[in-house]
């Protein structure tokens, strides 16, 4: 079914406020979910709201926490998320990072003890809108096997990079797994086989059965290189945020444990250097206009697809499963 | 043929010194080449020396330049490479970056106008040996096509990440292309076909003929995600170093043009945070001991393979093509 974003926002804010969430925090959390839905990223959208409400009810998430900030070095912000809502903790940290950014040229925030921060593109887009370059990384429960391995030992460890370049900025947001667990769940629901290179089962053998895959491990994207990148995210976040490593991470998919993954945000002020936003924009346009492999599919730059999906969802409404909508309405009525 | 590293080092230093290279700079440039050879990375090894000598002869490389440093912000070092030797410019910049790193927690160096800096692992290993986390990026001539595209528009844009974690640190060094042009050249020499997903020919169609591929474009690694990462490197380097974008880059493969690509080095002091080197090392060991897909090929961590190859090459000598060795000897006798 199609639902207007503002209707969903209102329902969600109501549900969050009823659990003591300050208006500003409720708006931010819902804005994150709705922006994910608008881009077609349902796995990071409203389906996460019921779990979050349960975490609030159980005290695993603190709706009022804003995060405790400590500048352990001039350009290094250490953040204790105090079990706060992911987007609240990150956006507050980014506000604090602006302090001295002009003077220092770059800053890093290392965040632990925050709830799931969701779609990373949200944060790098916000930074880009303020004229900054941003790099964001996050870790998660162990779902991904090493290259040449078969056991789930790494998180899906997304990395996002945002670079200002005119009206259509560069916004990259990728998980370092070949596919999300959400997509494998979707294949399972439809009873469709998955491609043979996506996952192994609990016996360590490649499988095309999505249910077997769910009990096993997802492959990293791009072979040894993607594995290396995902592992780099795993180690950088743990080393700098003091968070736990994937096999010990809990709390982004359950309502039993505190969230002990970590998050990193790096901001760079491009005015510390040449900047070149205009040249970058022109170069991206050259890429978009270059000869495609398939004439029906023009070359695009990271961020283009999400922008297009967002624009059409803003008009047509968000495509939500009826069952999820009914669940939200029932929660609201409860 | 097998040659002892010290023999090659001596020949190379002699050739460089004869062109006015200070002893320290000649040692560093040769150390970079030899460390690449020891790791089996011939494409970044001694085969690049004759070209570099020619660049020195023509004034496209300045053997004495040390790079002009300007702290445009407290944590942002702008470096004009003054046509200097790549490793000389980078190692000097890294020395300068140590200033204030303890105080600021991190620093970035944005370098333009340096000659080819070669294997990035060299620099992140040096930083790790000093207890720092390092991220290095570099751009190059246009050799790679966009995902869904067919024209060479991006550099091979390598990224390296080094993280201290005990005796076997994490050292990742990857080109964002699916394969190097050097490897395609090697297939061409042997007359062997390349896999169909490596490259397209000048007509934009996928090809298995390495000679056709050389005139076309290499694929990015890992599909849309690897393309996004390679493009992020392209834009970050150009935005921060003020260097040129791939279609206009020259000077790392020829002896006609000044090198106008750029390089970025980010250093982070892990003592600004928890550090956790011990936990990271234990986690990497768990990965290495996890169940492999093929019992004959244990899981490894980035850096393990290069360390093993280096150790055996130190014993057995460097495997150099006879023709390249003869060329070096002839240059020395000239």
XYZ file of C-alpha atoms in Angstrom, chain A residues 116-315:
200
model
C 21.329 1.589 15.690
C 22.158 4.654 13.620
C 20.428 3.290 10.493
C 21.099 4.482 6.957
C 24.518 6.184 6.915
C 23.664 8.286 3.860
C 21.439 10.375 6.159
C 24.453 11.732 8.034
C 26.817 12.303 5.141
C 24.021 14.078 3.251
C 23.491 16.384 6.206
C 27.217 17.152 6.308
C 27.365 17.759 2.554
C 24.393 20.127 2.815
C 26.566 22.097 5.254
C 29.458 22.122 2.780
C 31.550 19.420 4.452
C 33.083 16.189 3.218
C 31.980 13.291 5.439
C 32.964 9.659 5.948
C 30.776 7.460 8.178
C 31.312 3.860 9.276
C 29.358 1.526 11.508
C 29.610 -2.063 12.735
C 26.999 -4.706 13.452
C 26.347 -8.259 14.580
C 28.437 -10.979 12.866
C 26.654 -11.880 9.617
C 29.456 -11.976 7.026
C 32.124 -14.647 6.462
C 35.759 -13.847 5.642
C 36.915 -14.278 2.029
C 37.776 -17.963 1.748
C 35.961 -18.611 5.027
C 32.526 -19.956 5.926
C 31.671 -18.637 9.390
C 29.870 -15.384 10.217
C 32.667 -13.356 11.838
C 32.217 -9.791 10.523
C 29.427 -7.264 10.601
C 27.841 -5.982 7.404
C 29.973 -2.922 8.246
C 28.661 -0.133 6.043
C 30.718 2.837 4.940
C 29.329 6.061 3.515
C 31.189 8.920 1.848
C 29.659 12.277 0.956
C 31.406 14.941 -1.126
C 29.908 18.334 -2.017
C 29.833 18.862 -5.768
C 27.025 21.163 -6.714
C 23.379 20.218 -7.028
C 23.931 16.483 -7.282
C 26.519 15.700 -4.611
C 28.397 12.403 -4.445
C 26.663 10.232 -1.803
C 28.031 6.697 -1.501
C 26.514 4.337 1.077
C 27.430 0.676 0.876
C 27.356 -2.368 3.093
C 30.523 -4.436 2.745
C 28.430 -7.625 2.430
C 27.426 -8.781 -1.068
C 23.769 -8.423 -0.101
C 21.784 -7.495 3.011
C 20.189 -10.084 5.298
C 16.954 -8.189 4.630
C 17.148 -9.106 0.948
C 17.814 -12.771 1.769
C 14.768 -12.672 4.069
C 12.784 -11.268 1.169
C 13.825 -14.197 -1.077
C 12.854 -16.594 1.712
C 9.417 -14.983 1.962
C 8.902 -15.333 -1.783
C 10.296 -18.886 -1.834
C 12.806 -17.884 -4.525
C 16.367 -19.287 -4.760
C 19.298 -16.915 -4.154
C 22.349 -16.710 -6.464
C 25.019 -19.285 -5.544
C 27.672 -16.699 -4.575
C 25.632 -14.860 -1.954
C 25.929 -17.113 1.084
C 26.954 -20.369 2.704
C 24.814 -22.527 4.973
C 25.676 -23.561 8.548
C 27.620 -26.505 7.067
C 29.912 -24.007 5.322
C 28.799 -24.959 1.809
C 27.508 -22.428 -0.744
C 23.715 -22.542 -0.881
C 20.916 -21.220 -3.083
C 18.293 -21.790 -0.379
C 17.592 -18.482 1.427
C 16.480 -20.232 4.622
C 19.714 -22.226 4.811
C 21.617 -19.001 4.091
C 19.930 -17.224 7.013
C 21.391 -19.798 9.374
C 24.815 -19.491 7.743
C 26.832 -16.491 6.621
C 26.705 -13.874 3.842
C 29.668 -13.362 1.488
C 31.613 -10.113 1.502
C 31.172 -8.036 -1.682
C 33.963 -8.000 -4.248
C 35.940 -11.030 -3.047
C 39.183 -10.494 -1.125
C 39.084 -6.708 -1.639
C 35.593 -6.246 -0.236
C 36.476 -8.551 2.661
C 39.518 -6.387 3.354
C 37.428 -3.231 3.346
C 34.768 -4.708 5.644
C 37.461 -5.904 8.020
C 39.093 -2.458 7.952
C 35.770 -0.922 9.055
C 35.452 -3.580 11.770
C 38.914 -2.832 13.184
C 38.890 0.974 12.758
C 35.576 1.294 14.590
C 36.596 -1.065 17.408
C 40.052 0.536 17.780
C 38.765 4.103 17.892
C 35.308 3.799 19.470
C 36.294 1.099 21.974
C 33.255 -0.901 20.862
C 32.982 -4.692 20.619
C 33.968 -6.859 17.640
C 31.290 -8.559 15.515
C 31.160 -11.984 17.209
C 30.340 -10.214 20.491
C 28.066 -7.491 19.097
C 24.395 -7.473 20.130
C 21.537 -5.046 20.252
C 20.782 -3.791 16.735
C 18.501 -6.731 15.825
C 17.098 -7.754 19.223
C 15.312 -6.241 22.210
C 17.340 -8.136 24.798
C 20.824 -6.612 24.764
C 22.331 -3.145 24.967
C 23.827 -2.046 21.624
C 27.606 -2.482 21.862
C 28.644 -1.820 18.246
C 30.411 1.411 17.340
C 30.216 4.246 14.830
C 32.760 6.666 13.341
C 32.165 10.019 11.685
C 34.986 11.908 9.960
C 34.333 15.470 8.752
C 36.695 17.402 6.478
C 36.361 21.072 5.615
C 37.046 21.274 1.865
C 37.779 24.997 2.134
C 41.038 23.923 3.830
C 42.075 23.106 0.266
C 41.223 23.801 -3.355
C 37.667 22.502 -2.971
C 36.993 22.215 -6.722
C 33.251 21.473 -6.304
C 32.623 22.878 -9.767
C 35.214 20.660 -11.476
C 33.937 17.612 -9.581
C 30.373 18.283 -10.719
C 31.508 18.650 -14.330
C 33.492 15.404 -14.107
C 30.477 13.523 -12.689
C 28.414 14.840 -15.585
C 31.024 13.508 -18.013
C 30.714 10.103 -16.315
C 26.904 10.203 -16.578
C 27.131 11.077 -20.262
C 29.779 8.460 -21.076
C 28.853 5.479 -23.273
C 26.878 2.884 -21.271
C 27.210 -0.886 -21.641
C 23.448 -1.078 -22.131
C 21.970 1.939 -23.977
C 18.821 1.593 -21.840
C 20.823 2.084 -18.627
C 22.848 5.302 -18.572
C 25.884 5.499 -16.295
C 25.057 7.017 -12.917
C 27.009 8.338 -9.939
C 26.512 7.182 -6.323
C 23.519 9.056 -4.928
C 21.686 9.482 -8.255
C 19.475 6.419 -7.816
C 18.474 7.304 -4.251
C 17.655 10.879 -5.301
C 15.416 9.636 -8.124
C 13.636 7.087 -5.919
C 13.123 9.734 -3.235
C 11.633 12.212 -5.698
C 9.087 9.736 -7.012
C 8.187 8.388 -3.542
C 7.584 11.949 -2.347
C 4.925 12.191 -5.042
